[in-house]
Tab-separated table of C-alpha atoms in Angstrom:
chain	number	residue	atom	x	y	z
A	366	MET	CA	123.389	110.480	111.765
A	367	GLU	CA	121.112	107.507	111.299
A	368	ASP	CA	118.527	107.631	108.546
A	369	VAL	CA	115.247	107.035	110.361
A	370	LEU	CA	111.737	107.259	108.978
A	371	ILE	CA	109.542	109.229	111.343
A	372	ILE	CA	106.000	108.227	110.554
A	373	GLY	CA	102.672	107.733	112.299
A	374	GLY	CA	104.197	108.732	115.621
A	375	ARG	CA	106.997	106.179	115.420
A	376	GLU	CA	110.599	105.834	114.299
A	377	ILE	CA	111.117	103.145	111.682
A	378	LYS	CA	114.575	102.068	110.542
A	379	ASN	CA	113.606	99.385	108.035
A	380	ARG	CA	111.857	100.889	105.030
A	381	LEU	CA	110.565	97.561	103.735
A	382	PHE	CA	107.034	96.956	104.967
A	383	ILE	CA	105.772	93.428	104.427
A	384	GLY	CA	102.290	92.017	103.887
A	385	THR	CA	101.421	88.664	105.412
A	386	GLY	CA	99.027	87.308	102.787
A	387	LYS	CA	99.569	84.310	100.497
A	388	PHE	CA	102.349	82.586	102.440
A	389	SER	CA	101.906	78.837	102.189
A	390	ASP	CA	102.231	78.583	105.949
A	391	TYR	CA	102.769	80.850	108.935
A	392	LEU	CA	106.188	79.408	109.717
A	393	LEU	CA	107.487	80.420	106.283
A	394	MET	CA	105.999	83.849	106.837
A	395	LYS	CA	107.805	84.145	110.175
A	396	LYS	CA	111.136	83.187	108.573
A	397	ALA	CA	110.632	85.789	105.854
A	398	LEU	CA	109.856	88.496	108.410
A	399	GLU	CA	112.936	87.568	110.419
A	400	ALA	CA	115.192	87.406	107.355
A	401	SER	CA	114.120	90.858	106.171
A	402	GLY	CA	114.138	92.592	109.530
A	403	ALA	CA	110.936	94.343	108.481
A	404	GLU	CA	109.449	96.360	111.318
A	405	VAL	CA	106.026	97.035	109.816
A	406	VAL	CA	103.757	94.142	108.971
A	407	THR	CA	100.228	94.272	107.561
A	408	VAL	CA	97.387	91.916	108.446
A	409	ALA	CA	93.796	91.592	107.293
A	410	VAL	CA	90.653	91.193	109.344
A	411	ARG	CA	88.163	88.409	108.613
A	412	ARG	CA	85.384	86.365	110.151
A	413	VAL	CA	86.686	83.575	112.342
A	414	ASP	CA	86.093	80.111	110.972
A	415	ALA	CA	85.413	78.168	114.154
A	416	SER	CA	85.652	74.840	112.345
A	417	SER	CA	89.168	75.366	111.027
A	418	LYS	CA	91.681	75.081	113.830
A	419	LYS	CA	93.991	77.666	112.343
A	420	ASP	CA	96.656	79.183	114.539
A	421	ASN	CA	96.561	82.831	115.514
A	422	ILE	CA	98.716	84.634	112.964
A	423	LEU	CA	99.951	87.079	115.571
A	424	ASN	CA	101.842	84.211	117.227
A	425	TYR	CA	104.022	84.048	114.105
A	426	ILE	CA	104.895	87.708	113.870
A	427	PRO	CA	108.261	88.272	115.581
A	428	GLU	CA	108.411	90.403	118.717
A	429	GLY	CA	108.546	94.145	118.439
A	430	ARG	CA	107.054	94.475	114.965
A	431	TYR	CA	104.320	97.022	114.341
A	432	ILE	CA	101.014	95.716	113.037
A	433	MET	CA	99.269	97.737	110.361
A	434	SER	CA	95.819	96.316	109.842
A	435	ASN	CA	94.343	96.744	106.380
A	436	THR	CA	90.704	97.306	105.497
A	437	SER	CA	90.773	94.838	102.618
A	438	GLY	CA	87.297	93.603	101.817
A	439	ALA	CA	85.853	97.094	102.158
A	440	ARG	CA	83.936	98.271	99.101
A	441	ASN	CA	83.189	101.736	100.460
A	442	ALA	CA	84.233	104.159	103.177
A	443	GLU	CA	81.644	102.911	105.662
A	444	GLU	CA	82.915	99.329	105.437
A	445	ALA	CA	86.514	100.496	105.704
A	446	VAL	CA	85.754	102.485	108.848
A	447	ARG	CA	83.944	99.505	110.376
A	448	ILE	CA	86.866	97.175	109.647
A	449	ALA	CA	89.400	99.648	111.025
A	450	ARG	CA	87.478	99.944	114.292
A	451	LEU	CA	87.218	96.163	114.571
A	452	ALA	CA	90.929	95.755	113.932
A	453	LYS	CA	91.808	98.307	116.583
A	454	ALA	CA	89.467	96.642	119.076
A	455	ALA	CA	91.099	93.295	118.317
A	456	GLY	CA	94.452	94.731	119.360
A	457	ALA	CA	96.053	95.936	116.119
A	458	GLY	CA	97.120	99.332	117.440
A	459	ASP	CA	96.248	102.587	115.761
A	460	TRP	CA	97.943	102.155	112.399
A	461	VAL	CA	95.522	101.334	109.594
A	462	LYS	CA	95.949	100.944	105.850
A	463	ILE	CA	92.814	102.026	104.031
A	464	GLU	CA	92.092	99.690	101.170
A	465	VAL	CA	88.760	100.312	99.427
A	466	ILE	CA	88.252	98.342	96.243
A	467	GLN	CA	85.186	97.712	94.097
A	468	ASP	CA	87.043	96.592	90.986
A	469	ASN	CA	87.625	92.835	91.077
A	470	LYS	CA	89.634	92.662	87.876
A	471	TYR	CA	92.492	95.040	88.592
A	472	LEU	CA	91.882	95.588	92.315
A	473	LEU	CA	92.423	99.292	91.753
A	474	PRO	CA	91.447	101.372	94.762
A	475	ASP	CA	88.529	103.787	94.909
A	476	ASN	CA	90.269	107.065	95.717
A	477	MET	CA	87.070	108.944	96.637
A	478	GLU	CA	85.913	106.391	99.205
A	479	THR	CA	89.483	106.138	100.472
A	480	LEU	CA	89.491	109.869	101.141
A	481	LYS	CA	86.179	109.675	103.023
A	482	ALA	CA	87.428	106.822	105.204
A	483	THR	CA	90.682	108.681	105.851
A	484	GLU	CA	88.834	111.784	107.022
A	485	THR	CA	86.693	109.791	109.462
A	486	LEU	CA	89.464	107.627	110.873
A	487	VAL	CA	91.975	110.449	111.330
A	488	LYS	CA	89.351	112.204	113.479
A	489	GLU	CA	89.048	109.025	115.577
A	490	GLY	CA	92.751	109.062	116.320
A	491	PHE	CA	93.993	106.464	113.845
A	492	LYS	CA	97.263	106.848	112.002
A	493	VAL	CA	95.963	106.417	108.485
A	494	PHE	CA	97.884	105.010	105.520
A	495	PRO	CA	95.637	105.267	102.450
A	496	TYR	CA	96.298	102.900	99.555
A	497	MET	CA	95.512	104.899	96.414
A	498	SER	CA	95.864	105.332	92.693
A	499	PRO	CA	98.632	107.903	92.194
A	500	ASP	CA	96.614	111.054	91.545
A	501	LEU	CA	98.385	114.167	92.807
A	502	SER	CA	95.261	116.166	93.622
A	503	MET	CA	93.824	113.270	95.614
A	504	ALA	CA	97.128	112.885	97.419
A	505	ARG	CA	96.958	116.559	98.397
A	506	ARG	CA	93.454	116.011	99.764
A	507	LEU	CA	94.687	113.032	101.769
A	508	VAL	CA	97.469	115.180	103.216
A	509	ASP	CA	94.900	117.837	104.186
A	510	ALA	CA	92.741	115.125	105.757
A	511	GLY	CA	95.636	114.220	108.052
A	512	ALA	CA	96.919	110.986	106.529
A	513	SER	CA	100.259	109.769	107.918
A	514	ALA	CA	101.501	108.871	104.432
A	515	VAL	CA	100.139	108.210	100.976
A	516	MET	CA	100.516	104.783	99.436
A	517	PRO	CA	100.278	104.889	95.650
A	518	LEU	CA	100.216	101.585	93.802
A	519	GLY	CA	103.122	100.522	91.602
A	520	SER	CA	100.956	98.206	89.512
A	521	PRO	CA	97.932	95.998	90.296
A	522	ILE	CA	98.033	93.968	93.502
A	523	GLY	CA	99.766	90.637	93.039
A	524	SER	CA	100.666	91.360	89.413
A	525	ASN	CA	104.410	91.660	90.010
A	526	ARG	CA	104.561	94.183	87.149
A	527	GLY	CA	106.775	96.658	88.961
A	528	VAL	CA	106.617	100.436	89.146
A	529	LYS	CA	104.423	101.028	86.129
A	530	THR	CA	103.219	104.251	87.785
A	531	ARG	CA	106.772	105.561	88.076
A	532	GLU	CA	106.185	108.985	86.500
A	533	LEU	CA	103.206	109.757	88.713
A	534	VAL	CA	104.950	108.457	91.833
A	535	GLU	CA	107.940	110.654	91.040
A	536	ILE	CA	105.665	113.696	90.820
A	537	MET	CA	104.086	112.816	94.152
A	538	VAL	CA	107.488	112.468	95.839
A	539	ARG	CA	108.412	115.956	94.613
A	540	GLU	CA	105.124	117.630	95.530
A	541	ILE	CA	103.841	115.826	98.631
A	542	LYS	CA	105.350	116.642	101.987
A	543	ILE	CA	104.335	113.473	103.830
A	544	PRO	CA	105.951	110.061	103.209
A	545	VAL	CA	105.148	108.405	99.884
A	546	ILE	CA	105.124	104.615	100.191
A	547	VAL	CA	104.699	102.555	97.027
A	548	ASP	CA	102.412	99.634	97.715
A	549	ALA	CA	101.281	96.855	95.322
A	550	GLY	CA	102.694	95.235	92.261
A	551	LEU	CA	106.385	95.405	93.147
A	552	GLY	CA	107.660	92.157	91.674
A	553	ARG	CA	111.369	92.079	92.311
A	554	PRO	CA	113.888	93.727	94.594
A	555	SER	CA	115.044	96.082	91.834
A	556	ASP	CA	111.480	97.480	91.722
A	557	ALA	CA	111.747	98.312	95.397
A	558	GLY	CA	115.192	99.782	94.842
A	559	GLU	CA	113.794	101.900	92.018
A	560	CYS	CA	111.106	103.336	94.317
A	561	MET	CA	113.667	104.203	96.969
A	562	GLU	CA	115.966	105.840	94.384
A	563	LEU	CA	113.045	108.058	93.380
A	564	GLY	CA	112.810	109.292	96.947
A	565	CYS	CA	109.982	107.162	98.309
A	566	ALA	CA	109.946	106.858	102.065
A	567	ALA	CA	109.305	103.110	102.049
A	568	VAL	CA	107.691	100.322	100.055
A	569	LEU	CA	105.139	97.665	100.923
A	570	VAL	CA	105.642	94.224	99.385
A	571	ASN	CA	103.575	91.087	99.815
A	572	THR	CA	103.050	88.750	96.842
A	573	ALA	CA	106.569	88.865	95.417
A	574	ILE	CA	107.950	87.624	98.735
A	575	ALA	CA	105.150	85.255	99.724
A	576	ILE	CA	105.088	83.306	96.470
A	577	ALA	CA	108.819	83.297	95.761
A	578	GLU	CA	110.424	79.875	95.827
A	579	ASP	CA	112.350	80.922	98.915
A	580	PRO	CA	110.346	83.608	100.702
A	581	ALA	CA	112.998	84.195	103.371
A	582	GLY	CA	115.682	84.667	100.706
A	583	MET	CA	113.455	86.976	98.708
A	584	ALA	CA	112.523	88.991	101.790
A	585	LYS	CA	116.203	89.539	102.521
A	586	ALA	CA	116.852	90.485	98.893
A	587	PHE	CA	114.079	93.067	99.028
A	588	SER	CA	115.425	94.453	102.269
A	589	LEU	CA	118.895	94.868	100.788
A	590	ALA	CA	117.473	96.511	97.666
A	591	VAL	CA	115.514	98.977	99.786
A	592	GLN	CA	118.664	99.848	101.721
A	593	ALA	CA	120.680	100.252	98.512
A	594	GLY	CA	118.023	102.396	96.871
A	595	ARG	CA	117.719	104.609	99.915
A	596	LEU	CA	121.479	105.079	100.210
A	597	ALA	CA	121.652	105.898	96.504
A	598	TYR	CA	118.946	108.519	96.900
A	599	LEU	CA	120.699	110.075	99.891
A	600	SER	CA	124.004	110.027	98.000
A	601	GLY	CA	122.672	112.122	95.139
A	602	ILE	CA	121.961	110.214	91.932
A	603	PRO	CA	123.522	111.967	88.922
A	604	SER	CA	121.191	113.053	86.147
A	605	GLU	CA	120.933	111.429	82.743
A	606	SER	CA	122.633	112.821	79.676
A	607	LEU	CA	121.797	112.456	75.986
A	608	ARG	CA	125.364	112.260	74.878
A	609	ALA	CA	128.421	110.585	76.305
A	610	ASN	CA	130.712	112.214	78.869
A	611	ALA	CA	134.102	110.535	78.915
A	612	SER	CA	135.191	108.910	82.142
A	613	SER	CA	138.934	108.964	81.432
A	614	PRO	CA	140.885	112.229	80.761
A	615	LEU	CA	140.789	113.724	77.277
A	616	THR	CA	144.426	114.788	77.382
A	617	GLY	CA	147.784	113.029	77.429
A	618	PHE	CA	146.772	110.428	74.859
A	619	LEU	CA	149.497	108.080	73.710
A	620	ARG	CA	149.345	109.086	70.077
A	621	ASP	CA	151.144	111.315	67.564
A	622	THR	CA	149.409	114.613	67.050
A	623	GLN	CA	149.927	116.406	63.762
B	351	MET	CA	66.073	81.096	119.283
B	352	GLN	CA	67.534	82.081	115.929
B	353	ILE	CA	70.517	84.356	115.591
B	354	LYS	CA	73.017	85.187	112.855
B	355	ILE	CA	76.673	84.410	113.473
B	356	ASN	CA	79.196	85.460	110.841
B	357	GLY	CA	76.442	85.679	108.274
B	358	LYS	CA	74.918	82.259	108.990
B	359	ARG	CA	71.652	81.557	110.750
B	360	GLU	CA	72.034	79.408	113.855
B	361	THR	CA	69.754	78.107	116.540
B	362	VAL	CA	71.047	78.652	120.061
B	363	GLN	CA	69.595	78.148	123.500
B	364	SER	CA	68.087	81.205	125.132
B	365	SER	CA	69.657	83.221	127.961
B	366	LEU	CA	73.145	82.545	126.659
B	367	SER	CA	75.673	85.321	127.226
B	368	LEU	CA	77.978	86.450	124.424
B	369	GLY	CA	80.905	85.033	126.370
B	370	GLU	CA	79.244	81.637	126.714
B	371	LEU	CA	78.392	81.633	123.011
B	372	ILE	CA	81.982	82.284	121.983
B	373	LEU	CA	83.570	79.821	124.383
B	374	GLY	CA	80.940	77.309	123.335
B	375	LYS	CA	82.361	77.448	119.823
B	376	GLY	CA	85.760	76.445	121.127
B	377	LEU	CA	87.260	79.852	120.453
B	378	THR	CA	89.866	81.447	122.681
B	379	PRO	CA	89.317	85.158	123.319
B	380	GLU	CA	92.878	86.052	122.343
B	381	HIS	CA	92.816	88.654	119.552
B	382	ILE	CA	89.203	88.003	118.685
B	383	VAL	CA	86.845	90.915	118.423
B	384	VAL	CA	83.100	90.572	118.658
B	385	GLU	CA	80.495	92.781	117.079
B	386	HIS	CA	77.007	92.472	118.524
B	387	ASN	CA	74.327	94.155	116.392
B	388	TYR	CA	77.032	96.324	114.824
B	389	ASN	CA	78.466	97.390	118.179
B	390	ILE	CA	81.977	96.301	119.101
B	391	ILE	CA	81.858	94.651	122.501
B	392	ALA	CA	84.934	94.717	124.734
B	393	GLN	CA	85.990	91.348	126.096
B	394	GLU	CA	85.192	92.384	129.659
B	395	GLU	CA	81.580	92.926	128.624
B	396	TRP	CA	81.039	89.602	126.858
B	397	GLY	CA	79.645	87.987	129.981
B	398	LYS	CA	77.209	90.837	130.547
B	399	ILE	CA	75.422	90.701	127.201
B	400	THR	CA	72.585	88.230	126.779
B	401	VAL	CA	72.059	87.018	123.261
B	402	ARG	CA	68.525	87.677	121.986
B	403	ASP	CA	66.420	86.396	119.123
B	404	ASN	CA	67.511	87.822	115.722
B	405	ASP	CA	70.781	89.181	117.071
B	406	ASN	CA	73.535	89.685	114.504
B	407	ILE	CA	76.941	88.625	115.748
B	408	GLU	CA	80.297	88.887	114.013
B	409	ILE	CA	83.318	87.085	115.422
B	410	ILE	CA	86.436	88.462	113.839
B	411	SER	CA	90.157	87.979	113.980
B	412	PHE	CA	93.349	88.660	112.075
B	413	VAL	CA	94.546	86.721	109.049
B	414	GLY	CA	97.360	87.183	106.570
B	415	GLY	CA	96.865	90.096	104.227
B	416	GLY	CA	98.749	92.698	102.210
């Protein structure tokens, strides 16, 4: 039986979600998306600069991928809700990642405002994916508010520091019944693999792919790591032990016994 | 008359429709969303809205983001 992620009213086979920011050009971004096979792609919403003749980014997102607009730029729930509505009206579909940040140094999300925005947008029929700091009680509130998943950060956005929040993410995976998707700070494929081994439903990666020397290669590497981590999780990872447990038999040794 | 477009004050001729304003900027309607005085206006309605003095207009589209 195929391992499919059922989320936000859809069936997703590729558990690597990719962000489209920071690529040096849209063509490179397209190659990375193709190389990874990622089905879910995030975009941001901004004022149009009429003077810059920039291409429409949607022309560079391969066919059949799902767009998840993010509310980046929002400093409170009201701004997030406004951005989400604009994104939907611009044709992004009903999936939205809530990103509410007031902290410019670490870009850590404001969980309270994120909850407020989630409550409003769920009622308006959005499938809401809140980006959050991994606090279990807030995650429970987001579940009650009707979020489609919770998206705890691994480490600060763009920091490539990996799953520094591992312990808290692990708790969330055990206690939260909706998909847990680690988003932000994953710096290398093994970080993504680590999240999947913990039991996360998916991961969202942007910077580590976009600024790699070879984004398409890195996107593929991440995709493979996500598959490996997921298969490992499904296969039952053995627990750790303080002392050794011999791998070869302890009998029939080739030695004289007195 | 004076209006605000994407946060900047601009002088535009009167009795311009929203649609005319946007096309006048050389923008194609594909995947652009327009907010007129904080109301999202569907593309079909752009031609029906006349821009007035002190209107606040946001012209928005998608860009790369995480």
